[in-house]
């Protein structure tokens, strides 16, 4: 979506270009326009496309992974607190690191639009608009034909003319559970897989470092001996 600031800037750049063309037909009149287009491609279009391509799950699946990560983080914290308040030896508190690492990695990956489980299977969910293609080949290649579509930067809302695209109503009728565990296809593009691997490793490293710090703090606290 275009922000008001971007729209104002675009109209100003257009007026500047038209004014320059009234004075000369030299290619130098397009220097500023070229710079604006290059900046838009590098800073907006390309990053948005990469984020869309890297995402391996639809919004319901990513939300499920996001909340699953939070639940595991809460579970790990609860385990650590109970073990700290009990008479159990301090070494047992390390058990909280297991849900902490998994939960933090899931949460970090979900923030990038990735589901760790799908990444482990080298798969992605079929996009909503791919589900209702004319043939299985279109679904596999992600080329379901939709004429006159306009996709927002998030890639989640597709409009067709003045109304919704045909697949929108049909997709909304699917149950939430079915959308979470939607059909999957294999990720075959090496570049996409490489970016996904990088994001997963980054999320895992942050999760491990955070878990080491949290575990160390809980292990250092004296036992409460309440039960």
Short mmCIF file of C-alpha atoms in Angstrom, two decimals:
data_model
loop_
_atom_site.label_atom_id
_atom_site.label_comp_id
_atom_site.label_asym_id
_atom_site.label_seq_id
_atom_site.Cartn_x
_atom_site.Cartn_y
_atom_site.Cartn_z
CA UNK A 1 0.00 0.00 0.00
CA UNK A 2 1.21 3.51 -0.79
CA UNK A 3 1.57 5.81 2.20
CA UNK A 4 0.43 9.47 1.99
CA UNK A 5 4.07 10.58 2.21
CA UNK A 6 5.04 8.33 -0.71
CA UNK A 7 2.07 9.51 -2.75
CA UNK A 8 3.01 13.17 -2.14
CA UNK A 9 6.61 12.48 -3.05
CA UNK A 10 5.57 10.66 -6.24
CA UNK A 11 3.34 13.53 -7.39
CA UNK A 12 6.13 16.01 -6.65
CA UNK A 13 8.65 13.92 -8.61
CA UNK A 14 6.20 13.65 -11.50
CA UNK A 15 5.68 17.40 -11.58
CA UNK A 16 9.46 17.92 -11.48
CA UNK A 17 9.97 15.49 -14.37
CA UNK A 18 7.26 17.15 -16.51
CA UNK A 19 8.78 20.56 -15.82
CA UNK A 20 12.21 19.28 -16.89
CA UNK A 21 10.79 17.77 -20.09
CA UNK A 22 9.23 21.12 -20.99
CA UNK A 23 12.71 22.60 -21.09
CA UNK A 24 14.74 19.79 -22.64
CA UNK A 25 14.57 16.38 -24.25
CA UNK A 26 18.02 15.42 -23.01
CA UNK A 27 18.16 12.09 -21.10
CA UNK A 28 19.46 13.98 -18.06
CA UNK A 29 15.86 15.05 -17.42
CA UNK A 30 15.18 11.48 -16.24
CA UNK A 31 18.04 11.32 -13.73
CA UNK A 32 15.88 12.10 -10.71
CA UNK A 33 13.06 9.81 -11.90
CA UNK A 34 15.55 7.00 -12.40
CA UNK A 35 16.90 7.52 -8.87
CA UNK A 36 13.38 7.43 -7.41
CA UNK A 37 12.50 4.24 -9.31
CA UNK A 38 15.77 2.57 -8.32
CA UNK A 39 15.22 3.50 -4.67
CA UNK A 40 11.65 2.14 -4.78
CA UNK A 41 12.81 -1.15 -6.27
CA UNK A 42 15.69 -1.58 -3.83
CA UNK A 43 14.05 -0.33 -0.64
CA UNK A 44 10.41 -1.40 -1.12
CA UNK A 45 9.58 -3.78 -3.96
CA UNK A 46 12.52 -6.16 -3.63
CA UNK A 47 12.47 -6.47 0.21
CA UNK A 48 8.69 -6.99 0.15
CA UNK A 49 9.03 -9.65 -2.54
CA UNK A 50 11.76 -11.45 -0.59
CA UNK A 51 9.64 -11.45 2.59
CA UNK A 52 6.70 -12.83 0.62
CA UNK A 53 8.80 -15.51 -1.11
CA UNK A 54 10.48 -16.62 2.11
CA UNK A 55 7.23 -17.02 4.05
CA UNK A 56 6.40 -20.75 3.99
CA UNK A 57 3.02 -20.57 5.72
CA UNK A 58 -0.28 -18.76 5.32
CA UNK A 59 -1.36 -16.28 8.05
CA UNK A 60 -3.30 -18.87 10.13
CA UNK A 61 -0.30 -21.24 10.18
CA UNK A 62 2.15 -18.46 11.07
CA UNK A 63 -0.16 -17.24 13.85
CA UNK A 64 -0.37 -20.81 15.13
CA UNK A 65 3.45 -21.06 15.15
CA UNK A 66 3.73 -17.64 16.80
CA UNK A 67 1.39 -18.52 19.65
CA UNK A 68 2.95 -21.98 19.91
CA UNK A 69 6.33 -20.36 20.47
CA UNK A 70 4.90 -18.08 23.16
CA UNK A 71 3.23 -21.05 24.86
CA UNK A 72 6.52 -22.96 24.98
CA UNK A 73 8.33 -19.92 26.38
CA UNK A 74 5.67 -19.64 29.08
CA UNK A 75 5.94 -23.37 29.79
CA UNK A 76 9.71 -23.16 30.14
CA UNK A 77 9.40 -20.20 32.52
CA UNK A 78 6.80 -22.04 34.58
CA UNK A 79 9.04 -25.13 34.84
CA UNK A 80 12.01 -23.00 35.87
CA UNK A 81 9.99 -21.18 38.53
CA UNK A 82 8.54 -24.38 39.99
CA UNK A 83 11.95 -26.06 40.13
CA UNK A 84 13.49 -22.96 41.69
CA UNK A 85 10.83 -22.75 44.39
CA UNK A 86 11.03 -26.47 45.14
CA UNK A 87 13.63 -28.55 46.94
CA UNK A 88 14.83 -30.11 43.68
CA UNK A 89 18.57 -29.88 42.95
CA UNK A 90 19.60 -26.88 40.89
CA UNK A 91 20.70 -29.05 37.99
CA UNK A 92 17.09 -29.95 37.21
CA UNK A 93 16.39 -26.33 36.28
CA UNK A 94 18.31 -26.89 33.05
CA UNK A 95 15.25 -28.83 31.84
CA UNK A 96 13.52 -25.48 31.26
CA UNK A 97 16.04 -24.81 28.48
CA UNK A 98 14.33 -27.36 26.20
CA UNK A 99 11.00 -25.53 25.79
CA UNK A 100 12.82 -22.18 25.88
CA UNK A 101 15.04 -23.00 22.90
CA UNK A 102 12.25 -24.53 20.85
CA UNK A 103 9.77 -21.81 21.73
CA UNK A 104 12.17 -18.94 21.08
CA UNK A 105 13.22 -20.44 17.72
CA UNK A 106 9.57 -20.91 16.72
CA UNK A 107 8.71 -17.37 17.77
CA UNK A 108 11.70 -15.83 16.00
CA UNK A 109 11.04 -17.73 12.77
CA UNK A 110 7.32 -16.90 12.88
CA UNK A 111 8.18 -13.20 13.04
CA UNK A 112 9.82 -13.68 9.62
CA UNK A 113 6.77 -15.50 8.27
CA UNK A 114 8.26 -18.97 8.66
CA UNK A 115 6.98 -22.10 10.36
CA UNK A 116 9.85 -24.21 11.75
CA UNK A 117 7.99 -27.48 11.12
CA UNK A 118 7.39 -26.64 7.46
CA UNK A 119 11.01 -25.53 7.11
CA UNK A 120 12.21 -28.87 8.50
CA UNK A 121 10.09 -30.65 5.87
CA UNK A 122 11.44 -28.37 3.10
CA UNK A 123 7.87 -27.45 2.30
CA UNK A 124 5.54 -24.47 2.11
CA UNK A 125 1.79 -24.22 2.28
CA UNK A 126 -0.14 -23.75 -0.92
CA UNK A 127 -1.19 -20.11 -1.21
CA UNK A 128 -4.94 -19.44 -0.87
CA UNK A 129 -5.23 -18.30 -4.50
CA UNK A 130 -3.36 -21.39 -5.70
CA UNK A 131 -5.86 -23.76 -4.09
CA UNK A 132 -8.55 -23.09 -6.65
CA UNK A 133 -6.48 -23.22 -9.86
CA UNK A 134 -7.74 -24.94 -12.98
CA UNK A 135 -5.24 -27.79 -12.76
CA UNK A 136 -2.85 -29.48 -10.37
CA UNK A 137 0.08 -28.17 -12.40
CA UNK A 138 -1.05 -24.59 -11.75
CA UNK A 139 -1.17 -25.29 -8.04
CA UNK A 140 2.30 -26.83 -8.01
CA UNK A 141 3.82 -23.97 -9.98
CA UNK A 142 1.86 -21.27 -8.18
CA UNK A 143 0.33 -20.00 -11.43
CA UNK A 144 -3.40 -20.12 -10.84
CA UNK A 145 -4.83 -17.67 -13.33
CA UNK A 146 -6.41 -14.53 -11.92
CA UNK A 147 -6.99 -11.58 -14.25
CA UNK A 148 -6.65 -7.98 -13.12
CA UNK A 149 -5.43 -8.66 -9.60
CA UNK A 150 -3.78 -6.14 -7.29
CA UNK A 151 -1.74 -7.62 -4.44
CA UNK A 152 -0.89 -5.65 -1.31
CA UNK A 153 2.66 -5.59 0.04
CA UNK A 154 1.84 -8.31 2.57
CA UNK A 155 0.61 -10.62 -0.17
CA UNK A 156 -2.41 -11.50 1.95
CA UNK A 157 -5.13 -9.47 0.27
CA UNK A 158 -5.92 -9.81 -3.42
CA UNK A 159 -8.67 -7.72 -4.96
CA UNK A 160 -10.18 -8.11 -8.43
CA UNK A 161 -11.55 -4.92 -9.88
CA UNK A 162 -14.15 -3.45 -7.54
CA UNK A 163 -14.87 -6.74 -5.80
CA UNK A 164 -13.10 -9.72 -4.31
CA UNK A 165 -11.30 -12.33 -6.36
CA UNK A 166 -13.30 -15.56 -6.82
CA UNK A 167 -11.13 -17.58 -4.43
CA UNK A 168 -11.60 -15.24 -1.44
CA UNK A 169 -15.11 -16.35 -0.53
CA UNK A 170 -14.28 -20.02 -1.01
CA UNK A 171 -11.17 -19.75 1.15
CA UNK A 172 -13.05 -18.01 3.97
CA UNK A 173 -15.47 -20.94 4.14
CA UNK A 174 -12.66 -23.34 5.03
CA UNK A 175 -12.37 -24.13 8.73
CA UNK A 176 -9.57 -22.56 10.77
CA UNK A 177 -8.06 -25.97 11.49
CA UNK A 178 -7.99 -26.79 7.78
CA UNK A 179 -6.32 -23.46 6.99
CA UNK A 180 -3.68 -24.06 9.65
CA UNK A 181 -2.84 -27.48 8.23
CA UNK A 182 -3.35 -26.55 4.59
CA UNK A 183 -1.93 -28.57 1.71
CA UNK A 184 1.85 -28.32 1.18
CA UNK A 185 4.26 -28.36 -1.73
CA UNK A 186 8.03 -28.76 -1.72
CA UNK A 187 10.29 -25.68 -1.82
CA UNK A 188 12.42 -26.22 -4.92
CA UNK A 189 14.01 -22.80 -5.42
CA UNK A 190 17.59 -22.94 -4.02
CA UNK A 191 17.77 -19.17 -3.41
CA UNK A 192 14.57 -19.19 -1.34
CA UNK A 193 15.78 -22.20 0.63
CA UNK A 194 19.10 -20.48 1.31
CA UNK A 195 17.40 -17.37 2.72
CA UNK A 196 15.10 -19.54 4.83
CA UNK A 197 18.09 -21.44 6.22
CA UNK A 198 19.79 -18.15 7.12
CA UNK A 199 16.73 -16.83 8.91
CA UNK A 200 16.25 -20.10 10.78
CA UNK A 201 19.90 -20.20 11.91
CA UNK A 202 19.64 -16.60 13.09
CA UNK A 203 16.47 -17.36 15.06
CA UNK A 204 18.07 -20.48 16.54
CA UNK A 205 21.25 -18.64 17.58
CA UNK A 206 19.24 -15.91 19.31
CA UNK A 207 17.13 -18.59 21.00
CA UNK A 208 20.20 -20.45 22.25
CA UNK A 209 21.92 -17.31 23.54
CA UNK A 210 18.77 -16.12 25.30
CA UNK A 211 18.23 -19.56 26.80
CA UNK A 212 21.81 -19.75 28.10
CA UNK A 213 21.39 -16.40 29.87
CA UNK A 214 17.97 -17.26 31.32
CA UNK A 215 19.06 -20.72 32.44
CA UNK A 216 22.17 -19.31 34.09
CA UNK A 217 20.11 -16.79 36.04
CA UNK A 218 17.66 -19.41 37.31
CA UNK A 219 20.41 -21.86 38.22
CA UNK A 220 22.20 -19.16 40.22
CA UNK A 221 19.12 -18.36 42.31
CA UNK A 222 19.02 -20.23 45.65
CA UNK A 223 16.32 -22.89 46.10
CA UNK A 224 13.08 -21.71 47.66
CA UNK A 225 12.42 -25.04 49.45
CA UNK A 226 8.69 -24.32 49.54
CA UNK A 227 7.70 -27.85 48.54
#
